[in-house]
Coordinates of N, CA and C in Angstrom, one line a residue:
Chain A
X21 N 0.8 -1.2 0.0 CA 0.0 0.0 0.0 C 0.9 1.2 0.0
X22 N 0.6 2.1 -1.0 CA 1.5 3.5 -1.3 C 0.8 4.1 0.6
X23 N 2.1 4.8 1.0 CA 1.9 5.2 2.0 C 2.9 6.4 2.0
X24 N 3.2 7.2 3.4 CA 3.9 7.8 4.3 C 3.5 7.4 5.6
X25 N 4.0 7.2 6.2 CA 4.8 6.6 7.5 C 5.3 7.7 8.7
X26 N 4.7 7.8 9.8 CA 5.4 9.1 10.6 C 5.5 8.2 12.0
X27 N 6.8 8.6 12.3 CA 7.0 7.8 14.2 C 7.1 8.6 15.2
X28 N 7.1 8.7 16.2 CA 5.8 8.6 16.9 C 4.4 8.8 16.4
X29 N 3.4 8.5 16.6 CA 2.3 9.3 16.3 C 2.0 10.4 17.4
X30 N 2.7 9.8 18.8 CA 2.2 10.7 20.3 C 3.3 10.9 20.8
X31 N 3.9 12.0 21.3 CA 5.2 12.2 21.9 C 4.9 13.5 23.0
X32 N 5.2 13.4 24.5 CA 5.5 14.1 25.1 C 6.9 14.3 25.9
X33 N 7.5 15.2 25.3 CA 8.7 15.7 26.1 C 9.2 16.9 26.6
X34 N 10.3 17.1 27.2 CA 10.7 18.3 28.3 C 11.4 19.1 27.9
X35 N 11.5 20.3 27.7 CA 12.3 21.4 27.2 C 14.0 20.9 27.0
X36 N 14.6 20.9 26.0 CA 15.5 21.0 25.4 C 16.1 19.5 25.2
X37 N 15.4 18.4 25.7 CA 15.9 16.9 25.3 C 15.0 16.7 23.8
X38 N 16.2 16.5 23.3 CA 16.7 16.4 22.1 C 15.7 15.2 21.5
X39 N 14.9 15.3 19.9 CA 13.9 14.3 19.6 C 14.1 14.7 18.3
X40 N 14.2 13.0 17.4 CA 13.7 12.8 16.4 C 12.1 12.3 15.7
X41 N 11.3 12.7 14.7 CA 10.4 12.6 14.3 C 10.7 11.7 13.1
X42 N 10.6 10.4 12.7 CA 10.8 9.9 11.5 C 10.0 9.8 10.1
X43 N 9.8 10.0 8.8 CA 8.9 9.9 8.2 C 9.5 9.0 6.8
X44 N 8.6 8.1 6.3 CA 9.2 7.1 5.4 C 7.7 7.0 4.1
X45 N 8.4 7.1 3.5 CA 7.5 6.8 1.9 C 8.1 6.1 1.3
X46 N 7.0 5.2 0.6 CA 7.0 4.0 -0.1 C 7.1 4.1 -2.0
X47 N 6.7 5.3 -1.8 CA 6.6 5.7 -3.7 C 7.3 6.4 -4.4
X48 N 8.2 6.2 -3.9 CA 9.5 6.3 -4.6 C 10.0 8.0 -5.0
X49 N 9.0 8.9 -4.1 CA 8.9 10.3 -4.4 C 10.5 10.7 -4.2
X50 N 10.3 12.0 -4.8 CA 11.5 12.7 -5.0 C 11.1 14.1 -3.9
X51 N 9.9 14.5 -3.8 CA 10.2 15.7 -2.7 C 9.3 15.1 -1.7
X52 N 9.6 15.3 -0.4 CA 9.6 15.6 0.8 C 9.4 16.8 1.6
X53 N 8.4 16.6 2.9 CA 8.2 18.3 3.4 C 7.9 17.5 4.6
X54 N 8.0 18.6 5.7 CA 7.3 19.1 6.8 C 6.8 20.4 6.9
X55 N 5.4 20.1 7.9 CA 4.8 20.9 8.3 C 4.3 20.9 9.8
X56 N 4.0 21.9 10.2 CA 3.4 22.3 11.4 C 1.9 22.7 11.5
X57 N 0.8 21.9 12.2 CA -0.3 22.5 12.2 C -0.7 23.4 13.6
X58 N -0.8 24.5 14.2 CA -1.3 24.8 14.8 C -3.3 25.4 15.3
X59 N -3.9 25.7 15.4 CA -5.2 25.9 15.8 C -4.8 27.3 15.1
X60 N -5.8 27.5 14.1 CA -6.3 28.8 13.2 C -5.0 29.4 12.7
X61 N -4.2 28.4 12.4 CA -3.3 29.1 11.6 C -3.1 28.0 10.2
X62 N -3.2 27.1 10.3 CA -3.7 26.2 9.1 C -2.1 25.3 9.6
X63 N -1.4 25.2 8.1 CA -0.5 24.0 8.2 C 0.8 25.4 7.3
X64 N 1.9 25.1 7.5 CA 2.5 26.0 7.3 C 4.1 25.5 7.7
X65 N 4.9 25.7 6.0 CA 5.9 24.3 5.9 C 6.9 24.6 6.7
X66 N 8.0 23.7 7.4 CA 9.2 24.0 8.0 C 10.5 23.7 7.1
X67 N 10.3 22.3 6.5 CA 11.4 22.4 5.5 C 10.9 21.3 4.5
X68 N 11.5 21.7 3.5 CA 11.5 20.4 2.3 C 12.7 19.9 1.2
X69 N 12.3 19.1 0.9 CA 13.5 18.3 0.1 C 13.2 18.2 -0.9
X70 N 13.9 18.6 -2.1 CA 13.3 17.8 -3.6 C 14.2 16.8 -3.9
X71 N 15.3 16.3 -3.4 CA 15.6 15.0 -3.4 C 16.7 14.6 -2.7
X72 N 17.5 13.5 -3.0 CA 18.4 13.0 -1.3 C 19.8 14.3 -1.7
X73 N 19.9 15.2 -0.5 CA 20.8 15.3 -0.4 C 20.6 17.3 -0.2
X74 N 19.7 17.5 -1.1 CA 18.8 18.6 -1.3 C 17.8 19.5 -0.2
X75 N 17.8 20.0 0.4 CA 16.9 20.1 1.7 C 17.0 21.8 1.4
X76 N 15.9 22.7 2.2 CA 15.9 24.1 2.2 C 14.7 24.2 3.1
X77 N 15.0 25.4 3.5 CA 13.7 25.9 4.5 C 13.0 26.5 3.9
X78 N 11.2 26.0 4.6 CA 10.2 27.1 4.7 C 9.8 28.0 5.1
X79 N 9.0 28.3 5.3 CA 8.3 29.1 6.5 C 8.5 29.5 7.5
X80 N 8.9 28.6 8.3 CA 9.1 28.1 10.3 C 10.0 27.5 10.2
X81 N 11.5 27.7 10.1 CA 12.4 26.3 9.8 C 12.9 26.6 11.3
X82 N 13.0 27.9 12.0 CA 13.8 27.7 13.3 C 13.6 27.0 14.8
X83 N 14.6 26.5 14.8 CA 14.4 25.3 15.8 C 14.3 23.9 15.2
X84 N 14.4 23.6 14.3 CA 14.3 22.4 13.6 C 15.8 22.0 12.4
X85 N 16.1 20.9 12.1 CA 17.2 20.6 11.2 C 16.4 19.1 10.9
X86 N 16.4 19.1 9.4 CA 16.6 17.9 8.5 C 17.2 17.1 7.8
X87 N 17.7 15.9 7.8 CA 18.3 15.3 6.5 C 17.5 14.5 5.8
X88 N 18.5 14.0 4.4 CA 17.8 13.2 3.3 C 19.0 12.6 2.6
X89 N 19.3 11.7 3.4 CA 20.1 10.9 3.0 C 19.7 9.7 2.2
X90 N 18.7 9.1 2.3 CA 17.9 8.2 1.0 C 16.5 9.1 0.6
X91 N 16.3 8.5 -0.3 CA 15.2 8.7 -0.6 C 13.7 8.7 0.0
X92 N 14.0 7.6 0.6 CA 12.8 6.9 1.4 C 12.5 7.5 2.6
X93 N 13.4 8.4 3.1 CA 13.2 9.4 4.3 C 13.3 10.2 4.6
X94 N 12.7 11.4 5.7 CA 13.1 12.6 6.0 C 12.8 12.7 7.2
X95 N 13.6 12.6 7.9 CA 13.3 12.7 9.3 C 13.2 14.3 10.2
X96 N 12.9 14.3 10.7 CA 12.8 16.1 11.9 C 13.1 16.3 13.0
X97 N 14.6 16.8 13.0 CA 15.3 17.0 14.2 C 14.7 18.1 15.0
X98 N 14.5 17.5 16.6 CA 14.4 19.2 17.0 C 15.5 18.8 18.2
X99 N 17.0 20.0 17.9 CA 17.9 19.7 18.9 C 17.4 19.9 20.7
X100 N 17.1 21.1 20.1 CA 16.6 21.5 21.8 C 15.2 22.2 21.7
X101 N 14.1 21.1 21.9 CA 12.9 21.5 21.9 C 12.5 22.4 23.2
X102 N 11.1 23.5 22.3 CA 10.9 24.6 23.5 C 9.3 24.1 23.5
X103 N 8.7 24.8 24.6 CA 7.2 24.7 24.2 C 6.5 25.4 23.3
X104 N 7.0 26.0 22.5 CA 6.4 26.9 21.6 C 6.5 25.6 20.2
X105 N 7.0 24.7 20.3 CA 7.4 23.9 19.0 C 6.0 22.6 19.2
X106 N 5.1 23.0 20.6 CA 4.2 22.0 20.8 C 3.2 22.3 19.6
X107 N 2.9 20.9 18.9 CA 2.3 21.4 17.5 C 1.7 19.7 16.9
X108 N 1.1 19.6 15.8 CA 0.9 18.4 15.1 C 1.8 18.7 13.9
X109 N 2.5 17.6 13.8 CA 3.4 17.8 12.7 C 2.9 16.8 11.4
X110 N 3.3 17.1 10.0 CA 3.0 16.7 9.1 C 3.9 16.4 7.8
X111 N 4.6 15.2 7.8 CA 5.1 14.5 6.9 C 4.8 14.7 5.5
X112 N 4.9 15.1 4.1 CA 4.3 14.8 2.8 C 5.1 15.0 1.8
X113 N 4.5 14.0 0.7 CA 5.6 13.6 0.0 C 5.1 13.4 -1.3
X114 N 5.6 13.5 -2.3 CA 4.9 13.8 -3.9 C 6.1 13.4 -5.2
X115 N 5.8 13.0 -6.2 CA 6.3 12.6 -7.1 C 7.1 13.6 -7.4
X116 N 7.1 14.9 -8.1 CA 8.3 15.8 -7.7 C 7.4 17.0 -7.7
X117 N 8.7 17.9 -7.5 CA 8.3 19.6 -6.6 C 7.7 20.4 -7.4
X118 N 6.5 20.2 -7.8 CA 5.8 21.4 -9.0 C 4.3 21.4 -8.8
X119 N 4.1 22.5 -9.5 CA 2.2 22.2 -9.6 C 1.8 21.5 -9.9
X120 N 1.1 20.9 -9.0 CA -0.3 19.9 -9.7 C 0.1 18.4 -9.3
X121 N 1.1 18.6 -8.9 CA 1.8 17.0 -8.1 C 1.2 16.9 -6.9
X122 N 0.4 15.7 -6.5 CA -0.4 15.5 -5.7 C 0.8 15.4 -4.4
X123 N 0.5 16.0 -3.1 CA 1.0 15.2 -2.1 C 0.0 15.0 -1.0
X124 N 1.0 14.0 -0.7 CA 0.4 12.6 0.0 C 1.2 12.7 1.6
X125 N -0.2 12.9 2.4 CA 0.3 13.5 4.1 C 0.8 11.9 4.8
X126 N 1.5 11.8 5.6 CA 1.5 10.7 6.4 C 0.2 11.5 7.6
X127 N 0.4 10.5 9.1 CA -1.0 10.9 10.0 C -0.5 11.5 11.1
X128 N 0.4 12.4 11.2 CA 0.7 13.6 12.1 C 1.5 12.9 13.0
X129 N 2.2 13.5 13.8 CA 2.3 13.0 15.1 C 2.8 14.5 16.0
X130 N 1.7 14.0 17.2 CA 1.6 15.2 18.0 C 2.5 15.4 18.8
X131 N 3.3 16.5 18.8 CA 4.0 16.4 19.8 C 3.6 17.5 21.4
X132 N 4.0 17.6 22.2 CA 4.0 17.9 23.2 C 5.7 18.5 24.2
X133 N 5.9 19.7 24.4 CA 6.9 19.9 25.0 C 6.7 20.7 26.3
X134 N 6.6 20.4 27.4 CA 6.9 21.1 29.0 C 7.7 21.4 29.1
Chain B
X19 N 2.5 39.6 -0.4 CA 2.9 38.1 -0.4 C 1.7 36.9 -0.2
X20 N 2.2 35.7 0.1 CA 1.8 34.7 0.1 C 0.6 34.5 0.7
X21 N -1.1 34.5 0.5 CA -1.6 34.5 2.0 C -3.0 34.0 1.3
X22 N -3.6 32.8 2.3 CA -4.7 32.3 2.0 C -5.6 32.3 3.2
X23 N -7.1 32.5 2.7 CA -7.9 32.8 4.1 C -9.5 32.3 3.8
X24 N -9.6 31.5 4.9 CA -11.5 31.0 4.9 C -11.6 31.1 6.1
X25 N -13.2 30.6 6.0 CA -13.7 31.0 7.0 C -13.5 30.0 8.0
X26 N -13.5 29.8 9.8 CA -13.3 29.2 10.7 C -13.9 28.1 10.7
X27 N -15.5 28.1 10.2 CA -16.5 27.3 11.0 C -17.6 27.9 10.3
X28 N -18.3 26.4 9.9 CA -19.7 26.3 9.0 C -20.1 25.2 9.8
X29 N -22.1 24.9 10.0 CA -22.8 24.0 10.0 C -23.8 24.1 9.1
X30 N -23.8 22.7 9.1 CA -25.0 22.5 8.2 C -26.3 21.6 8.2
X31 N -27.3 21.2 7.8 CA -28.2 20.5 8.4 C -27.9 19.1 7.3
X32 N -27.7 17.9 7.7 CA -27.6 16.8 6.6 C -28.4 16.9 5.8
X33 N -28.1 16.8 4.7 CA -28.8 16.7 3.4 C -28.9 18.1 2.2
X34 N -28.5 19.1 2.8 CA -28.6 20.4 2.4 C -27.2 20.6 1.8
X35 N -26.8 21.6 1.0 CA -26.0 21.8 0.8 C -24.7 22.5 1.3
X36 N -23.3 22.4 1.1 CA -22.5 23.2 2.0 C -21.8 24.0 1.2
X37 N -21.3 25.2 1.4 CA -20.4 25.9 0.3 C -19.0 26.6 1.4
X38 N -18.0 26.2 1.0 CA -16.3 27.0 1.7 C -15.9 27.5 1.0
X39 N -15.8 29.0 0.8 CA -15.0 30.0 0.8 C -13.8 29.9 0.8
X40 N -12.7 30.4 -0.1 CA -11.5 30.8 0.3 C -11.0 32.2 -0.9
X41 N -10.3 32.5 0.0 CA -9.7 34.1 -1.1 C -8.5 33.3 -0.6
X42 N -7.9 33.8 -2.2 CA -6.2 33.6 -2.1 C -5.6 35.1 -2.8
X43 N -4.2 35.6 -2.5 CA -3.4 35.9 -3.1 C -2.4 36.1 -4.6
X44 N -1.6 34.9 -4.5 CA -0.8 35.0 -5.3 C -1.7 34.4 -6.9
X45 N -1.3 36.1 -7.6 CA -2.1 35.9 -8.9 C -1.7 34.8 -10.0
X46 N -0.1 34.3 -9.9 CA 0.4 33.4 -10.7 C 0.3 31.8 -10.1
X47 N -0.7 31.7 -8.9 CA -0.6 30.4 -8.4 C -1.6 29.5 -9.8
X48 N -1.1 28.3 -10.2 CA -1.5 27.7 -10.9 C -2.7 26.6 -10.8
X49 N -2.3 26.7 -9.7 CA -3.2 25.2 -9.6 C -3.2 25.4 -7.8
X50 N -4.8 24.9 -7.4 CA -5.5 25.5 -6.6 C -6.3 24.5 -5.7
X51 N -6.2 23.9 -4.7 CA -6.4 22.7 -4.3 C -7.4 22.5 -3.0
X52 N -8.0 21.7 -2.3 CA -8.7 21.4 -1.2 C -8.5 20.2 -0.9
X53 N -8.1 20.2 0.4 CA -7.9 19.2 1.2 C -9.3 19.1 2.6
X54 N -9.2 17.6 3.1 CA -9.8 17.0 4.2 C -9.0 16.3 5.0
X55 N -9.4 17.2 6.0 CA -8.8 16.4 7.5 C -9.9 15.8 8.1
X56 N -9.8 14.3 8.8 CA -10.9 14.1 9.2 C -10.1 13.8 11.0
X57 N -11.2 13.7 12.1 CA -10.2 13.7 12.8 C -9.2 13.1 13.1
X58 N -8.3 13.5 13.8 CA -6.9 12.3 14.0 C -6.4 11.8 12.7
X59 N -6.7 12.5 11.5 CA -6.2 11.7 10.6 C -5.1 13.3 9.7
X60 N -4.5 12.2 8.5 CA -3.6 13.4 8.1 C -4.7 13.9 7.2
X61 N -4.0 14.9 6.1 CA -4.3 15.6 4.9 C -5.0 14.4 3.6
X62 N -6.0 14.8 3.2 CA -6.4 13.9 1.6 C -7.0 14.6 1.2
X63 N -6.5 15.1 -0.8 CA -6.6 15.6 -1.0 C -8.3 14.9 -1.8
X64 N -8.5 16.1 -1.7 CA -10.2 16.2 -2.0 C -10.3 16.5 -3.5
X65 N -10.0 17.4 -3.8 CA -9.7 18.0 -5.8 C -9.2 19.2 -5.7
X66 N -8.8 19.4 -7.5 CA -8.0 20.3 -7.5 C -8.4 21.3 -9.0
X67 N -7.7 22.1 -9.3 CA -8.4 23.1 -10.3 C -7.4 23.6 -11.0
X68 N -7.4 23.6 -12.5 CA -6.2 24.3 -13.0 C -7.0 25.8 -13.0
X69 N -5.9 26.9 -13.0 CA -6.2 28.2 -12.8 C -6.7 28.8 -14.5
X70 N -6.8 27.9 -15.2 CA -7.2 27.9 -16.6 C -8.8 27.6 -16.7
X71 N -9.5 27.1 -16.0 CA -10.9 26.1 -15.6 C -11.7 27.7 -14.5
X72 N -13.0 27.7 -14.9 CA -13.7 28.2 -14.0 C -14.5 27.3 -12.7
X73 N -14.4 26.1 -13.0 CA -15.3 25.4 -12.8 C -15.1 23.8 -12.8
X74 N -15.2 22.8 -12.2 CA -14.7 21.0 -11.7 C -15.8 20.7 -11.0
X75 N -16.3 19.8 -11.8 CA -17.5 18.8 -10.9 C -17.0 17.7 -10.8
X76 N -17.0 16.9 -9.3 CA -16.2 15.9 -9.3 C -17.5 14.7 -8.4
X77 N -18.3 14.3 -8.9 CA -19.6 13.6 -7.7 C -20.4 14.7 -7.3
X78 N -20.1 14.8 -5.8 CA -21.0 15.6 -5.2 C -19.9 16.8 -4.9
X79 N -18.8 17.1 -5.0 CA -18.1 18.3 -5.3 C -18.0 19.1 -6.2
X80 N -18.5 20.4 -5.9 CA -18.1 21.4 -7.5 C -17.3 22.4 -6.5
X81 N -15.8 22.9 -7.4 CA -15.2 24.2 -7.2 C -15.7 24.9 -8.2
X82 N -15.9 26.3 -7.5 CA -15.8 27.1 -8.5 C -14.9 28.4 -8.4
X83 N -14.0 28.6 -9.7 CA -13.0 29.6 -9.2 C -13.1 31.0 -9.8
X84 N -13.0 31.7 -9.5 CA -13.1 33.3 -9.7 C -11.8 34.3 -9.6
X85 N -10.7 34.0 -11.1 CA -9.9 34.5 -11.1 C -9.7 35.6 -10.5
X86 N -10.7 36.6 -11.4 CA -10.7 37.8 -10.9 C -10.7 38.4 -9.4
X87 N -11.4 38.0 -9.0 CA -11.5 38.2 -7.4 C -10.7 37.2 -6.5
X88 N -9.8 36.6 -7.4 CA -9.6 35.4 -6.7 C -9.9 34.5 -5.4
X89 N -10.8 34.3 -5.4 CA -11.8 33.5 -5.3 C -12.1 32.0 -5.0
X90 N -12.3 31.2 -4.3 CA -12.0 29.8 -4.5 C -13.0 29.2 -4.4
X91 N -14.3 28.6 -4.5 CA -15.2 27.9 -3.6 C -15.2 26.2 -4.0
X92 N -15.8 25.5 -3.0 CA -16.2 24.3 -2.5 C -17.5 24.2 -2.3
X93 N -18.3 23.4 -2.9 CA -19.7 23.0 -2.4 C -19.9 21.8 -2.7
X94 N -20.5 21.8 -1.4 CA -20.5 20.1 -1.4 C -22.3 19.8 -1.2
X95 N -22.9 18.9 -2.1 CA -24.0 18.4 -2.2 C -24.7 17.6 -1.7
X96 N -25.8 17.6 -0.6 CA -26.4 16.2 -0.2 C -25.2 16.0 1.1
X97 N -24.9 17.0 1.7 CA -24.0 16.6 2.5 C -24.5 16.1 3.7
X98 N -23.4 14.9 4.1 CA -23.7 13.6 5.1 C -23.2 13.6 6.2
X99 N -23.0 13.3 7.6 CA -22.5 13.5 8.3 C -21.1 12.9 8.3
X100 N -20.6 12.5 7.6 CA -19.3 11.9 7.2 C -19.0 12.8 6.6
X101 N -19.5 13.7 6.3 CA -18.8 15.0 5.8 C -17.8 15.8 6.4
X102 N -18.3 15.5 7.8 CA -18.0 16.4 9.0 C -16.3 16.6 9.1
X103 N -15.9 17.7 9.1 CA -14.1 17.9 8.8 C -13.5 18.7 9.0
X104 N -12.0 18.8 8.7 CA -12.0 20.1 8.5 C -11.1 20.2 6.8
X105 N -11.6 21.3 6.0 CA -11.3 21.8 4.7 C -10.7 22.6 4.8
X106 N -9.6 22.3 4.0 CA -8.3 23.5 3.6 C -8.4 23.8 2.1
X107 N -8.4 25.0 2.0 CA -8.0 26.0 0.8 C -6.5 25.5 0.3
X108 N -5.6 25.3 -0.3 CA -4.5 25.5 -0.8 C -4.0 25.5 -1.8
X109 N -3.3 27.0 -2.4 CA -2.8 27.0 -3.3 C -1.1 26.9 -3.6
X110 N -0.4 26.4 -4.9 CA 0.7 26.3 -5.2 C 2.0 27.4 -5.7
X111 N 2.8 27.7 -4.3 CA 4.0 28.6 -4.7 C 4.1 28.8 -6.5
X112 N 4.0 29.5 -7.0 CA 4.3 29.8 -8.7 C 6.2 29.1 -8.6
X113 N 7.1 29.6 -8.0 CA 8.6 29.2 -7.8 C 8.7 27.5 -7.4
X114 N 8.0 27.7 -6.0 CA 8.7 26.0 -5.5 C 8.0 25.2 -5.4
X115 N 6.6 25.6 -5.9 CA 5.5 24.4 -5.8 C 4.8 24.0 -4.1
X116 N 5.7 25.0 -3.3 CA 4.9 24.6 -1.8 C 3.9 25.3 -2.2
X117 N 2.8 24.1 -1.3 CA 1.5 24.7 -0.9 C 1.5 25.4 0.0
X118 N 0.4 26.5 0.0 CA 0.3 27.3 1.2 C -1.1 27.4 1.6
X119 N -1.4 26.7 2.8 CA -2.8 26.3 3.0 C -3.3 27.8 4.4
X120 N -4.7 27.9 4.1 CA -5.4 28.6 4.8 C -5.7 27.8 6.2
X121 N -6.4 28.8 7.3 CA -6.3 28.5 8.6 C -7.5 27.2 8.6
X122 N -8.4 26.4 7.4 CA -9.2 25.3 7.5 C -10.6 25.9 7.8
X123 N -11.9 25.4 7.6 CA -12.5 25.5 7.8 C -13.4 24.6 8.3
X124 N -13.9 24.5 9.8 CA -14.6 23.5 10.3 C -15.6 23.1 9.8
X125 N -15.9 22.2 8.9 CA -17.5 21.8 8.4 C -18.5 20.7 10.0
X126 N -19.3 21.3 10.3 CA -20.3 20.3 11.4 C -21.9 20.1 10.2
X127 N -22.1 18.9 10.2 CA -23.4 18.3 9.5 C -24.0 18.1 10.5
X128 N -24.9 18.5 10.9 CA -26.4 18.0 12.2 C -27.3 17.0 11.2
X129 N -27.5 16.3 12.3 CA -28.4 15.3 11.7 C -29.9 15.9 11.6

């Protein structure tokens, strides 16, 4: 089954211990993104990849670091998480980086920071 | 710059119809999109619109787009309580192709 894949789905942790977010797609896409959903601000990207090796910031990239060393992944560092980074995050991933290329969300995973 | 906006929160009575709003911005975005979140779940995309097209019937979905005023809408027909969601507006960076989605709009169907 064509997917994205996101690990944890639930995470609560403590100001500045250090957490990865994993995300993994099956379809062999070439770009990759995160995003941040907060309450009445919609979804709003932090970084994305158009392919391994390739990464740039969005929107919100601070406080966050990415790689893409295969294809199949893009994981989301946050070195020293604050509570302001408490958010639903969102994985997605598309055949390549242009209009009209469908992307495809994995199912969030919430995070939580005290 | 970049900036998309609907409304918070619509109900509706099942069976009646629903219409979502969105105004966008950027005059060179191409292609013009709606998404559904349903709870606990991610993004799926619902349909989409070339900025060439006034209009996409897809089932019980029709956009209709209004270059001029740029303009977006959603109406949904015979709407069901499985309808119940939330809908994003989003349009396509003209440069990098990110989407830039609006704050969602709550749809509630009463039975």
């Amino acid at each position: 089954e064509a997917q994205v894949t996101q690990n944890p789905r639930y995470l609560i942790t403590v100001t500045g211990k250090k957490l990865t977010v994993t995300c993994s797609q099956n379809m062999n896409h070439e770009y990759m993104s995160w995003y941040r959903q907060d309450p009445g601000l919609g979804l709003r990207q932090i970084y994305y990849s158009m392919n391994v090796e390739v990464t740039d910031k969005g929107d919100v990239p601070e406080g966050y670091k990415v790689s893409r060393k295969e294809k199949r992944n893009f994981p989301l560092i946050l070195e020293s998480p604050s509570p302001n980074q408490t958010s639903l995050y969102f994985c997605a991933s598309s055949l390549r980086n242009g209009r009209g290329y469908e992307q495809y969300f994995g199912p969030g995973t919430r995070l939580t920071v005290t | 710059g970049e900036d998309v906006e609907q409304s918070l929160f619509l109900s509706v009575r099942e069976g009646d119809s629903s219409v979502i709003n969105c105004t966008y911005t950027d005059s060179s975005s191409t292609y013009l999109y709606w998404y559904k979140q349903e709870p606990g779940a991610g993004l799926q995309l619902l349909t989409y619109i070339f900025s060439n097209m006034d209009m996409k019937q897809d089932q019980r979905l029709t956009v209709l787009l209004n270059k001029k005023d740029k303009h977006l809408s959603l109406r949904i027909a015979d709407t069901q309580t499985g309808d119940s969601a939330i809908y994003f507006c989003a349009e396509s960076n003209s440069n990098t192709g990110k989407l830039i989605f609006g704050q969602g709009t709550t749809l509630q169907v009463k039975p």
